[in-house]
Tab-separated table of C-alpha atoms in Angstrom:
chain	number	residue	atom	x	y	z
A	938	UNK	CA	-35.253	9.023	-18.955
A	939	UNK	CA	-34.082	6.223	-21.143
A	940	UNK	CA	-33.357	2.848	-19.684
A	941	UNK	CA	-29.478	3.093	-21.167
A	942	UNK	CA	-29.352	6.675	-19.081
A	943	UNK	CA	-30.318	5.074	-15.764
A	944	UNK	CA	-27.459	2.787	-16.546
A	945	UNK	CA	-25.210	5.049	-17.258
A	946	UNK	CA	-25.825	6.932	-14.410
A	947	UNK	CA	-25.830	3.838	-12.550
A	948	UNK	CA	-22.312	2.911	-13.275
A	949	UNK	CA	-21.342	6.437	-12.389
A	950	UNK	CA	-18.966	7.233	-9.583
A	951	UNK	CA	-17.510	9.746	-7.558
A	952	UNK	CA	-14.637	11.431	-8.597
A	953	UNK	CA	-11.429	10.983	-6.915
A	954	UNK	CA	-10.502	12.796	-3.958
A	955	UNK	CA	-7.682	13.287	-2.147
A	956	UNK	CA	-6.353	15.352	0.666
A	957	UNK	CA	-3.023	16.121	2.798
A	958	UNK	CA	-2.883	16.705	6.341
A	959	UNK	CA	-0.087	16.988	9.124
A	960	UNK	CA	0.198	14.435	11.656
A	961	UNK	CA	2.171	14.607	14.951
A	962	UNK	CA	3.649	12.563	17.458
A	963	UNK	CA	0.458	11.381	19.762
A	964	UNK	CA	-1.673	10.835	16.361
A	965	UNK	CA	1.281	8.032	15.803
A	966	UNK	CA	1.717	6.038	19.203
A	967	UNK	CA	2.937	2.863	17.373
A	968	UNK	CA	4.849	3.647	14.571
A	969	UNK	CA	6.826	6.177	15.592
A	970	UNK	CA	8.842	6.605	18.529
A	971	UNK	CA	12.170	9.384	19.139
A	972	UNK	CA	15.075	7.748	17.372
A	973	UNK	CA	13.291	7.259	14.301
A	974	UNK	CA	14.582	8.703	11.030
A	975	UNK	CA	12.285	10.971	9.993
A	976	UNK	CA	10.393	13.396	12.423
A	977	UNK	CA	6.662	13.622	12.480
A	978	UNK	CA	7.156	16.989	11.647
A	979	UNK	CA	8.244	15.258	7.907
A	980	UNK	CA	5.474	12.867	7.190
A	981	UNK	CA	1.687	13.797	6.453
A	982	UNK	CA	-1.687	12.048	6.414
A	983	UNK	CA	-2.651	11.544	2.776
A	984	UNK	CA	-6.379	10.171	2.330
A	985	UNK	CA	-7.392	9.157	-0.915
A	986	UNK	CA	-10.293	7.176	-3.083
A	987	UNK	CA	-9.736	3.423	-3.637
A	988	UNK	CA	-12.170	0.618	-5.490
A	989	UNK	CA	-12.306	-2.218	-2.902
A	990	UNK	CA	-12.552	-5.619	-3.704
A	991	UNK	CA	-16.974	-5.020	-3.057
A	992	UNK	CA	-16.361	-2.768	-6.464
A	993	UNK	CA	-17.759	0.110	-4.368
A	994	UNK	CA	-15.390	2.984	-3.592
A	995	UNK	CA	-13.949	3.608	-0.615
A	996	UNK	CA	-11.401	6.278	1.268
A	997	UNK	CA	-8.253	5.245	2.523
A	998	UNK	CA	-5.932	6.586	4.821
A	999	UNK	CA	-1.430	6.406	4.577
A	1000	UNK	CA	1.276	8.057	6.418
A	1001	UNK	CA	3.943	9.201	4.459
A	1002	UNK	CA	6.715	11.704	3.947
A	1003	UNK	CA	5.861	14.752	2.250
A	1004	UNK	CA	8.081	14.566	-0.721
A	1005	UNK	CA	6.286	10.701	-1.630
A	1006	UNK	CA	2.749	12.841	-1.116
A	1007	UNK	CA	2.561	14.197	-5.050
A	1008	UNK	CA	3.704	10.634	-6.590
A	1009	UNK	CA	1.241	8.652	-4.459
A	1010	UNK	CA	-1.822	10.345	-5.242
A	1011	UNK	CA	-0.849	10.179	-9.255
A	1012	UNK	CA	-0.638	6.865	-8.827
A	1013	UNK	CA	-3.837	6.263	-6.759
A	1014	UNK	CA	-5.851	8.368	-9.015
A	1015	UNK	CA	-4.526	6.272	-11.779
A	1016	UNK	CA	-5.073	3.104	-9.840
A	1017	UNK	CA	-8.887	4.704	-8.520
A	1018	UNK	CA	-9.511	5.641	-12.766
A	1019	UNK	CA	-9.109	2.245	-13.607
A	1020	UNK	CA	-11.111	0.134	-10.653
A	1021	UNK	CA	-7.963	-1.861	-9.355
A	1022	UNK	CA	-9.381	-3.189	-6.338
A	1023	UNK	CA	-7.715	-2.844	-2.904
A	1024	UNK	CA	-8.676	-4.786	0.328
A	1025	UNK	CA	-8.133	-1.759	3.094
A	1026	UNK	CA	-5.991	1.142	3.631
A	1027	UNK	CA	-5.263	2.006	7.244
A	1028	UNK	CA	-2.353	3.487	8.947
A	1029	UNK	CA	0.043	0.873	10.743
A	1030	UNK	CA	-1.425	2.800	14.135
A	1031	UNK	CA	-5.036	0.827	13.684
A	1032	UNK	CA	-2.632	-2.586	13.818
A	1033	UNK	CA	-0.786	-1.792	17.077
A	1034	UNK	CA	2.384	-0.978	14.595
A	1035	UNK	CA	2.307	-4.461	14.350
A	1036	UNK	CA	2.792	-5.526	10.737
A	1037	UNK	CA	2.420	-8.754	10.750
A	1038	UNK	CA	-1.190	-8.222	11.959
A	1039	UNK	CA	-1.814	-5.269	9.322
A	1040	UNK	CA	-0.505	-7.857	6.747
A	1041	UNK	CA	-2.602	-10.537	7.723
A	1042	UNK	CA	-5.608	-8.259	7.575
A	1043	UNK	CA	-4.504	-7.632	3.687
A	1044	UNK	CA	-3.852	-4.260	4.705
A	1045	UNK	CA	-1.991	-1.318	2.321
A	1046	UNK	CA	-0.250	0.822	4.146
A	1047	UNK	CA	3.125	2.860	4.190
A	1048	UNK	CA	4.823	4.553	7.314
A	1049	UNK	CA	6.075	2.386	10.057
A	1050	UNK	CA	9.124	3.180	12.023
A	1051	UNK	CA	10.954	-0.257	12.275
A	1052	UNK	CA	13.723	-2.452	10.929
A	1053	UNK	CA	14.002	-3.887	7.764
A	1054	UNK	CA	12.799	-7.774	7.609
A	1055	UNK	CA	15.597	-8.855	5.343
A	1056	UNK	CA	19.125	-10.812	6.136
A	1057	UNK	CA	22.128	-8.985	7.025
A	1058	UNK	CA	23.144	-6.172	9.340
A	1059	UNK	CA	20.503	-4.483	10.965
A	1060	UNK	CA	19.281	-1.600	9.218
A	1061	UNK	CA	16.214	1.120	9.318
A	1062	UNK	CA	13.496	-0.244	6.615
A	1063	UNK	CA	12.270	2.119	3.985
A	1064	UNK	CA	8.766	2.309	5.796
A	1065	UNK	CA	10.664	4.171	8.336
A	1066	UNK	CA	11.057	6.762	6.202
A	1067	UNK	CA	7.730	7.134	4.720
A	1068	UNK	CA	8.860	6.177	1.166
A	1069	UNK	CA	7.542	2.740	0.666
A	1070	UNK	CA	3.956	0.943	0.980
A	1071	UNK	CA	3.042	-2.611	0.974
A	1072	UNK	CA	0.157	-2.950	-1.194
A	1073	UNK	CA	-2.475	-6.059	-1.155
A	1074	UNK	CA	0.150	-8.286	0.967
A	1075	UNK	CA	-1.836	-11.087	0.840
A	1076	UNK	CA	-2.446	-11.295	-2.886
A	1077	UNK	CA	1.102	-10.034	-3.095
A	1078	UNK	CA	3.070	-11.991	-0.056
A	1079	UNK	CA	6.787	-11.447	0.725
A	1080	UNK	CA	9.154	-14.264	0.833
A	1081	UNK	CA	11.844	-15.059	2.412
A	1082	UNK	CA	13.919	-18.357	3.359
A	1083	UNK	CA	11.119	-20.217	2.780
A	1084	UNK	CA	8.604	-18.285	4.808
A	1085	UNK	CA	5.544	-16.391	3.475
A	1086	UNK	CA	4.343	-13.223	4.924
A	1087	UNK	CA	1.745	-13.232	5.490
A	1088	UNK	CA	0.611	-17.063	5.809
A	1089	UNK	CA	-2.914	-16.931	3.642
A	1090	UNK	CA	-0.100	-15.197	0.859
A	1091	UNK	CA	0.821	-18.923	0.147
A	1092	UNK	CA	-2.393	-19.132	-2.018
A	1093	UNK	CA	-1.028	-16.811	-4.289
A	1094	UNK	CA	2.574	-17.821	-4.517
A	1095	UNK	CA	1.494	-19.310	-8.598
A	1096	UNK	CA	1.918	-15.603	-9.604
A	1097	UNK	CA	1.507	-17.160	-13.445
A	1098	UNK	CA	-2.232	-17.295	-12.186
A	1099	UNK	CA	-3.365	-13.790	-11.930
A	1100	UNK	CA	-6.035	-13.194	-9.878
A	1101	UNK	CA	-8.039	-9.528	-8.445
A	1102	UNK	CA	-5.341	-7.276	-6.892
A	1103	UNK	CA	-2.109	-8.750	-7.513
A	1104	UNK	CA	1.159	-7.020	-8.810
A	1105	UNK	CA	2.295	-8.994	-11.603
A	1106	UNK	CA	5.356	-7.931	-14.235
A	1107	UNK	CA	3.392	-5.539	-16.804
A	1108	UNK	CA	0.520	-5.120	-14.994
A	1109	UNK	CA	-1.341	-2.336	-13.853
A	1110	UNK	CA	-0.170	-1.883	-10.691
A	1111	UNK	CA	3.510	-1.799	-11.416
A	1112	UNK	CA	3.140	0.344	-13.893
A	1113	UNK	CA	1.528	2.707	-12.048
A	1114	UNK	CA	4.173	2.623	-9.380
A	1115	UNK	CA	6.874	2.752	-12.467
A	1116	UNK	CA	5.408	5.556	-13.965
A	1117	UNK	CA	6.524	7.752	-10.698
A	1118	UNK	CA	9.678	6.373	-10.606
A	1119	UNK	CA	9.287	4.040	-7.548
A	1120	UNK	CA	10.214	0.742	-7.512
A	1121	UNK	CA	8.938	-3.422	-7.238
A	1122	UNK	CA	9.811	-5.700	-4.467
A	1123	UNK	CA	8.624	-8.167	-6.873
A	1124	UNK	CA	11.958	-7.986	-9.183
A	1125	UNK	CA	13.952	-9.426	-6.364
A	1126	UNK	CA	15.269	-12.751	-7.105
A	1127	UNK	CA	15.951	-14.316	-3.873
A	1128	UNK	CA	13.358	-13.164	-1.864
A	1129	UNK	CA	10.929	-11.358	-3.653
A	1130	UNK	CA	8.335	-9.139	-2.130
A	1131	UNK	CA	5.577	-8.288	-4.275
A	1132	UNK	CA	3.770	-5.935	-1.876
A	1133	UNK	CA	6.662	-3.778	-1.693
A	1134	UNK	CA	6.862	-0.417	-3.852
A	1135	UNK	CA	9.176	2.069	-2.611
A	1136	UNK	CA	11.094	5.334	-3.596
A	1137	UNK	CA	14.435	4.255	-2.999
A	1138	UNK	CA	14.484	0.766	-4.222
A	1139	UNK	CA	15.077	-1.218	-1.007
């Protein structure tokens, strides 16, 4: 073999992979609980290939409802064909359901049956549903009144310095979410949260 073949096979990876599975009630001890809106019965285990910020790939696991299953794997095959990195990808479960510790781990994930962190009334947050995912939190923190979430988000509050993993206006990862119709926490004004992609907007 020729030395530019061993590169090339070298720099070859796996294909992408994904696959869809049903999950039920004692597989989600955390994040879900009766009262919820949406049944376990409605949401399924999707596992797909991700580039981590190591540049190796990985599989990662979200819990979402079935209908968000088809547009999430188009977007993380497009996100897998192009290398974007990704820190980790574990359910909310791993975390307790607590998402302040899955956020501080810089974790993407999607289902978790709580309340929205936002002012107002209180209301059921699109996570309870299955139809959003926080993605990178870290590199992309939420923030609101002041406060960052999570804290090591603050070094990336200068979002005119683009750096590995972060969802910037025009950039790869927002477009991939565009391209299936779902939306950018990072387009809110007052309190923008650029982890946040979901299918309903909120």
């Amino acid at each position: 073999m020729t030395v530019l073949l061993l590169v090339a096979l070298a720099l070859q990876a796996p294909p992408f992979t994904h696959s869809v599975s049903r999950v039920n009630a004692a597989q989600l001890p955390h994040s879900w609980h009766r009262g919820c809106p949406v049944a376990p019965a409605q949401l399924r285990r999707l596992r797909v290939s991700y580039w981590g910020f190591d540049r190796r790939p990985h599989t990662g696991t979200l819990v979402v409802k079935v209908r968000a299953v088809a547009p999430l794997t188009r977007v993380f095959s497009r996100l897998y064909a192009t290398r974007f990195p990704i820190r980790r990808m574990r359910p909310i479960d791993v975390y307790g359901g607590s998402d302040e510790r899955s956020l501080a781990a810089d974790n993407t994930s999607a289902f978790n049956c709580r309340y929205a962190v936002a002012p107002g009334p209180k209301r059921w947050s699109v996570h309870a549903y299955g139809l959003a995912i926080d993605v990178n939190p870290v590199e992309n923190p939420y923030v609101l009144g002041g406060r960052v979430h999570p804290r090591a988000g603050r070094a990336y509050l200068d979002r005119s310095r683009v750096r590995l993993g972060m969802a910037v206006r025009g950039g790869l990862l927002v477009r991939a979410f565009a391209s299936v119709g779902w939306a950018w926490g990072g387009r809110w004004s007052a309190s923008p949260d650029y982890q946040h992609f979901s299918a309903t907007g909120g």
